[in-house]
Amino acid sequence: MKSPYTGKDMLIHKESRAMSFRKEEFAIVFHAYRCEDSGELFEDDHFAKLNYNQLVNQYRESHSIPFPEQIIAIREKYSVSAAKMSEILGFGINGYRNYENGEVPSISNARLIQSVEDPEEFKKMVILSGAVEPAARKKLLAHLDKLIAERQQNWFVRNLECYYLGDNKATSLTGFKCPDMEKLGQMVVFFSEKLKPFKTKLNKLLFYADFMMFSKTGHSISGAQYIAINMGPVPHNFNGLYEYFCKNSLIDIQYITFREGAVGEKFLPNPDKAFGRSIFSDSELEVLEKIAKRFETTSTNDIINLSHLEMGWIENEKEKRVIDYRYGFDLRGFDV
């Protein structure tokens, strides 16, 4: 961005700043461009959105308010329109749509939305509301009964995913994104197709992709948590996750014995399972492509060394802690 005063290119400026949302104060990493001659700071649309996202993300976390993608997923699960969802829940006609588009619900409305994530609770609301015409209501209730039955049958899978990825909550440790097993699995597929990496390198590719996305938007891609261990950042429960993806035929793992006797695990694409591009946004795909290109020829040892430059690893490795995504604003291993 060029200075409106001098016409010169301005440098990116970051500073800790306290900002308020709904009369509550939160600390963010404020991003702007700085005019070196005047000292003035300027936000473009991208930085304005990034700064705002940081603020409301913390408000949502503080009050356990669902994020837009969760709000969308609840409605889509029931196959009703946003307007009809508003009627059933007693919101204004555009209320639910506004929440899907990023408006932050009141705490009371947030609790109501969270409660109807359970199809049994939503069924009660449908019966009480009278907002659905008889024929459509009969069809919707039948759909809800099916979801209730499936929910009971899929108990094991849901609990297995919670074991691997943690509770389905969006916090600063997940990049303010609900952990998403499908997206994480497809990220593994993507890097397996592009680079055929060994496991240690794959761990770093996933870390850099998620943290780079956070540095640009205030949200990660997968919602995975990353632990700082001696070999650098790794996804929490990564061995179990990779076994799970392999058993579900997302990828193949080739075991290679090296000259000194050590065995390495090389991740290869399953020719029968193409990368699920459609579940990612354009900006997420752009980040994945950038990470693949940046580390295409980087050796495993070199990417480990780069990850050891990250403050997120330096300050958490000793106690093997989960790395807060806020460290994404200070990535040092390469220029983001």
XYZ file of C-alpha atoms in Angstrom:
336
model
C 0.000 0.000 0.000
C 1.288 3.451 -0.904
C 1.276 6.445 1.431
C -1.448 8.975 0.548
C 1.054 11.703 1.487
C 4.259 10.685 -0.259
C 3.198 7.985 -2.724
C 5.911 5.701 -1.307
C 5.330 2.057 -0.415
C 4.500 1.659 3.273
C 5.743 -1.143 5.529
C 3.464 -3.400 7.567
C 3.268 -2.310 11.193
C 2.144 -4.562 14.068
C 1.525 -3.537 17.652
C -0.315 -4.825 20.706
C -3.470 -2.808 21.195
C -6.507 -2.993 23.484
C -9.823 -2.639 21.660
C -13.424 -2.853 22.822
C -16.377 -4.897 21.614
C -19.759 -4.647 23.335
C -18.170 -2.765 26.234
C -15.536 -5.458 26.806
C -11.840 -4.921 26.170
C -9.549 -7.413 24.451
C -5.882 -7.329 23.423
C -5.174 -7.856 19.723
C -2.179 -7.662 17.415
C -3.180 -4.554 15.498
C -2.118 -4.622 11.826
C -1.736 -1.510 9.670
C 0.548 0.161 7.153
C 2.882 2.866 8.462
C 3.900 5.978 6.562
C 7.553 6.424 7.509
C 7.487 10.170 6.835
C 4.313 11.128 8.740
C 4.240 8.224 11.210
C 0.525 7.739 10.539
C -1.066 4.276 10.390
C -3.500 3.147 7.688
C -5.745 0.068 7.566
C -6.810 -1.358 4.228
C -9.886 -3.600 3.981
C -7.829 -6.725 4.626
C -6.199 -5.444 7.805
C -9.458 -3.904 9.033
C -11.116 -7.310 8.732
C -8.166 -9.090 10.354
C -8.181 -6.695 13.305
C -11.959 -7.007 13.694
C -11.804 -10.814 13.481
C -9.260 -10.931 16.290
C -11.547 -8.834 18.461
C -14.801 -10.716 17.902
C -13.045 -14.102 17.994
C -12.026 -13.402 21.577
C -15.510 -12.170 22.465
C -17.029 -15.346 21.002
C -14.530 -17.509 22.904
C -15.121 -15.619 26.149
C -18.895 -16.163 25.962
C -18.961 -19.518 24.115
C -20.748 -17.977 21.137
C -20.775 -20.137 17.980
C -18.868 -19.023 14.900
C -20.584 -18.452 11.520
C -19.540 -21.797 10.061
C -21.077 -23.587 13.061
C -24.282 -21.586 12.664
C -24.426 -22.454 8.961
C -23.727 -26.148 9.636
C -26.609 -26.407 12.127
C -29.117 -25.032 9.625
C -27.788 -27.060 6.696
C -28.043 -30.228 8.760
C -31.798 -29.675 8.912
C -32.164 -28.603 5.251
C -34.162 -25.466 6.021
C -33.684 -21.914 4.762
C -32.152 -19.177 6.891
C -35.480 -17.331 6.864
C -37.363 -20.420 8.051
C -34.745 -21.044 10.741
C -35.322 -17.492 11.986
C -39.084 -18.124 12.143
C -38.694 -21.384 14.055
C -36.334 -19.846 16.607
C -38.293 -16.613 16.915
C -35.641 -14.283 15.483
C -36.320 -11.423 13.091
C -36.792 -12.560 9.490
C -33.146 -11.887 8.585
C -31.716 -12.710 12.014
C -30.306 -16.153 11.286
C -28.917 -15.076 7.911
C -27.138 -12.158 9.568
C -25.540 -14.486 12.089
C -24.354 -16.743 9.261
C -22.803 -13.699 7.602
C -20.770 -12.795 10.678
C -23.009 -10.693 12.924
C -22.376 -11.756 16.523
C -25.536 -13.095 18.224
C -26.583 -11.911 21.658
C -25.636 -14.385 24.372
C -29.273 -15.507 24.749
C -29.682 -16.097 20.996
C -26.333 -17.905 20.912
C -27.527 -20.318 23.589
C -30.706 -20.997 21.634
C -28.748 -21.711 18.456
C -26.404 -24.030 20.357
C -29.292 -25.909 21.933
C -30.889 -26.755 18.584
C -27.657 -28.322 17.352
C -29.211 -31.361 19.041
C -31.908 -32.642 16.624
C -34.100 -33.669 19.542
C -34.120 -30.075 20.816
C -34.736 -28.710 17.328
C -37.656 -31.110 16.949
C -39.234 -29.579 20.067
C -38.807 -26.081 18.602
C -40.403 -27.123 15.297
C -43.402 -28.562 17.127
C -43.773 -25.490 19.353
C -43.218 -22.791 16.741
C -45.995 -23.444 14.254
C -43.791 -21.774 11.640
C -43.729 -24.747 9.244
C -46.657 -25.648 6.996
C -48.238 -29.082 7.731
C -46.827 -30.948 4.712
C -43.330 -29.482 5.111
C -43.519 -30.020 8.864
C -44.265 -33.721 8.418
C -41.282 -34.071 6.088
C -38.991 -32.105 8.424
C -40.014 -34.135 11.482
C -39.308 -37.371 9.590
C -35.862 -35.990 8.676
C -35.226 -35.099 12.318
C -36.217 -38.570 13.487
C -33.700 -39.998 11.022
C -30.973 -37.672 12.329
C -31.752 -38.644 15.920
C -31.367 -42.320 15.046
C -28.138 -41.708 13.128
C -26.763 -39.665 16.009
C -27.126 -42.618 18.324
C -25.574 -44.993 15.773
C -22.583 -42.701 15.092
C -21.680 -42.270 18.744
C -18.403 -44.197 18.379
C -17.167 -42.179 15.367
C -17.976 -38.867 17.060
C -16.142 -39.853 20.209
C -13.165 -41.136 18.224
C -12.861 -37.798 16.432
C -13.116 -35.945 19.758
C -10.334 -38.153 21.109
C -8.044 -37.259 18.208
C -8.918 -33.565 17.792
C -10.293 -32.535 21.185
C -13.651 -31.022 22.090
C -15.606 -29.419 19.278
C -14.830 -25.895 20.484
C -13.273 -22.946 18.673
C -10.562 -21.327 20.832
C -7.211 -19.606 20.393
C -5.631 -23.096 20.587
C -7.609 -24.212 17.505
C -7.229 -20.964 15.563
C -10.807 -20.004 16.463
C -12.057 -22.819 14.245
C -13.961 -25.911 15.360
C -11.696 -28.946 14.812
C -12.556 -30.419 11.425
C -11.411 -33.992 10.808
C -12.460 -33.890 7.153
C -10.446 -30.768 6.367
C -7.369 -31.992 8.211
C -7.583 -35.297 6.352
C -7.826 -33.512 3.008
C -4.859 -31.316 3.899
C -2.882 -34.536 4.391
C -4.162 -35.754 1.008
C -3.123 -32.463 -0.613
C 0.463 -32.559 0.645
C 0.719 -36.290 -0.093
C -0.258 -35.606 -3.711
C 1.989 -32.575 -4.099
C 5.128 -33.522 -2.188
C 4.981 -37.159 -1.004
C 6.568 -36.045 2.295
C 7.945 -38.070 5.155
C 5.940 -37.839 8.363
C 8.160 -35.308 10.133
C 8.013 -32.915 7.175
C 4.254 -33.412 6.835
C 3.798 -32.337 10.455
C 5.508 -29.028 9.678
C 3.604 -28.504 6.420
C 0.317 -28.795 8.284
C 1.547 -26.457 11.025
C 2.679 -23.779 8.590
C -0.523 -24.025 6.519
C -2.811 -23.618 9.523
C -0.730 -20.894 11.175
C -0.203 -18.985 7.932
C -3.952 -18.983 7.319
C -4.458 -17.644 10.831
C -1.909 -14.885 10.259
C -3.922 -13.709 7.254
C -7.500 -14.089 8.494
C -7.586 -14.744 12.244
C -8.836 -18.303 11.578
C -6.996 -21.577 10.937
C -7.948 -24.042 8.207
C -8.441 -27.278 10.136
C -8.882 -26.256 13.767
C -6.161 -28.754 14.706
C -4.059 -28.204 17.820
C -0.275 -28.311 17.497
C 2.120 -29.450 20.218
C 5.714 -28.217 20.560
C 8.028 -31.261 20.763
C 11.779 -31.560 20.202
C 11.334 -32.181 16.458
C 9.220 -29.031 16.056
C 5.452 -28.409 16.006
C 3.249 -31.445 15.373
C -0.518 -31.990 15.266
C -1.862 -33.296 18.568
C -2.225 -37.107 18.375
C -0.622 -37.064 14.916
C 0.275 -40.776 14.877
C -3.280 -41.794 15.647
C -4.645 -39.312 13.121
C -2.442 -40.633 10.313
C -3.383 -44.228 11.127
C -7.039 -43.197 11.025
C -6.624 -41.520 7.630
C -4.748 -44.522 6.278
C -7.388 -46.994 7.528
C -10.021 -44.866 5.838
C -8.015 -45.061 2.591
C -7.376 -41.330 2.300
C -3.644 -41.892 1.858
C -1.064 -44.680 1.611
C 2.016 -44.927 3.812
C 5.230 -46.401 2.415
C 7.805 -47.636 4.937
C 11.375 -46.990 3.825
C 14.464 -48.426 5.530
C 17.474 -46.109 5.422
C 21.112 -47.120 5.200
C 21.679 -46.725 8.960
C 18.673 -48.949 9.728
C 16.108 -46.291 10.615
C 12.634 -46.614 9.110
C 10.812 -43.626 7.629
C 7.134 -43.246 6.799
C 6.518 -41.645 3.409
C 3.010 -40.374 2.683
C 1.647 -41.150 -0.771
C -1.694 -40.333 -2.404
C -4.308 -43.037 -2.772
C -4.920 -43.123 -6.553
C -8.592 -43.879 -5.881
C -9.139 -40.856 -3.589
C -8.670 -37.449 -5.203
C -8.100 -34.311 -3.158
C -11.415 -32.832 -1.932
C -10.889 -29.317 -3.253
C -14.535 -28.283 -2.891
C -14.505 -28.202 0.926
C -11.880 -25.429 0.997
C -12.314 -21.719 0.319
C -10.243 -19.987 -2.353
C -8.089 -18.342 0.322
C -7.473 -21.697 2.031
C -6.448 -23.286 -1.281
C -4.145 -20.354 -1.947
C -2.384 -20.914 1.382
C -2.031 -24.666 0.768
C -0.516 -24.010 -2.661
C 1.867 -21.411 -1.238
C 3.094 -23.770 1.498
C 3.587 -26.617 -0.997
C 5.561 -24.378 -3.346
C 7.665 -22.847 -0.553
C 8.718 -26.208 0.900
C 8.761 -28.283 -2.294
C 12.537 -28.771 -2.232
C 13.106 -28.238 1.508
C 14.567 -31.269 3.248
C 13.088 -32.689 6.425
C 16.066 -31.496 8.484
C 15.834 -27.988 7.037
C 12.125 -27.624 7.754
C 12.746 -28.836 11.324
C 15.414 -26.169 11.721
C 13.087 -23.515 10.307
C 10.330 -24.519 12.721
C 12.810 -24.158 15.587
C 12.984 -20.440 14.788
C 9.311 -20.005 15.661
C 8.530 -18.378 18.995
C 5.540 -20.677 19.283
C 7.947 -23.604 19.416
C 10.690 -21.892 21.441
C 8.370 -20.812 24.252
C 6.381 -24.073 24.489
C 8.817 -26.915 23.685
C 10.231 -27.340 27.175
C 6.822 -28.193 28.658
C 5.440 -29.758 25.446
C 2.501 -27.354 25.432
C -0.131 -26.691 22.780
C 0.915 -23.691 20.671
C -1.496 -20.771 20.762
C -2.378 -19.634 17.239
C -1.601 -16.026 18.187
C 2.030 -16.976 17.536
C 0.979 -17.090 13.882
C 1.313 -13.316 13.736
C 5.055 -13.727 14.293
C 6.028 -16.553 11.942
C 9.792 -16.461 11.426
C 10.664 -19.609 9.512
C 9.861 -17.885 6.216
C 8.320 -14.712 4.862
C 4.524 -14.986 4.963
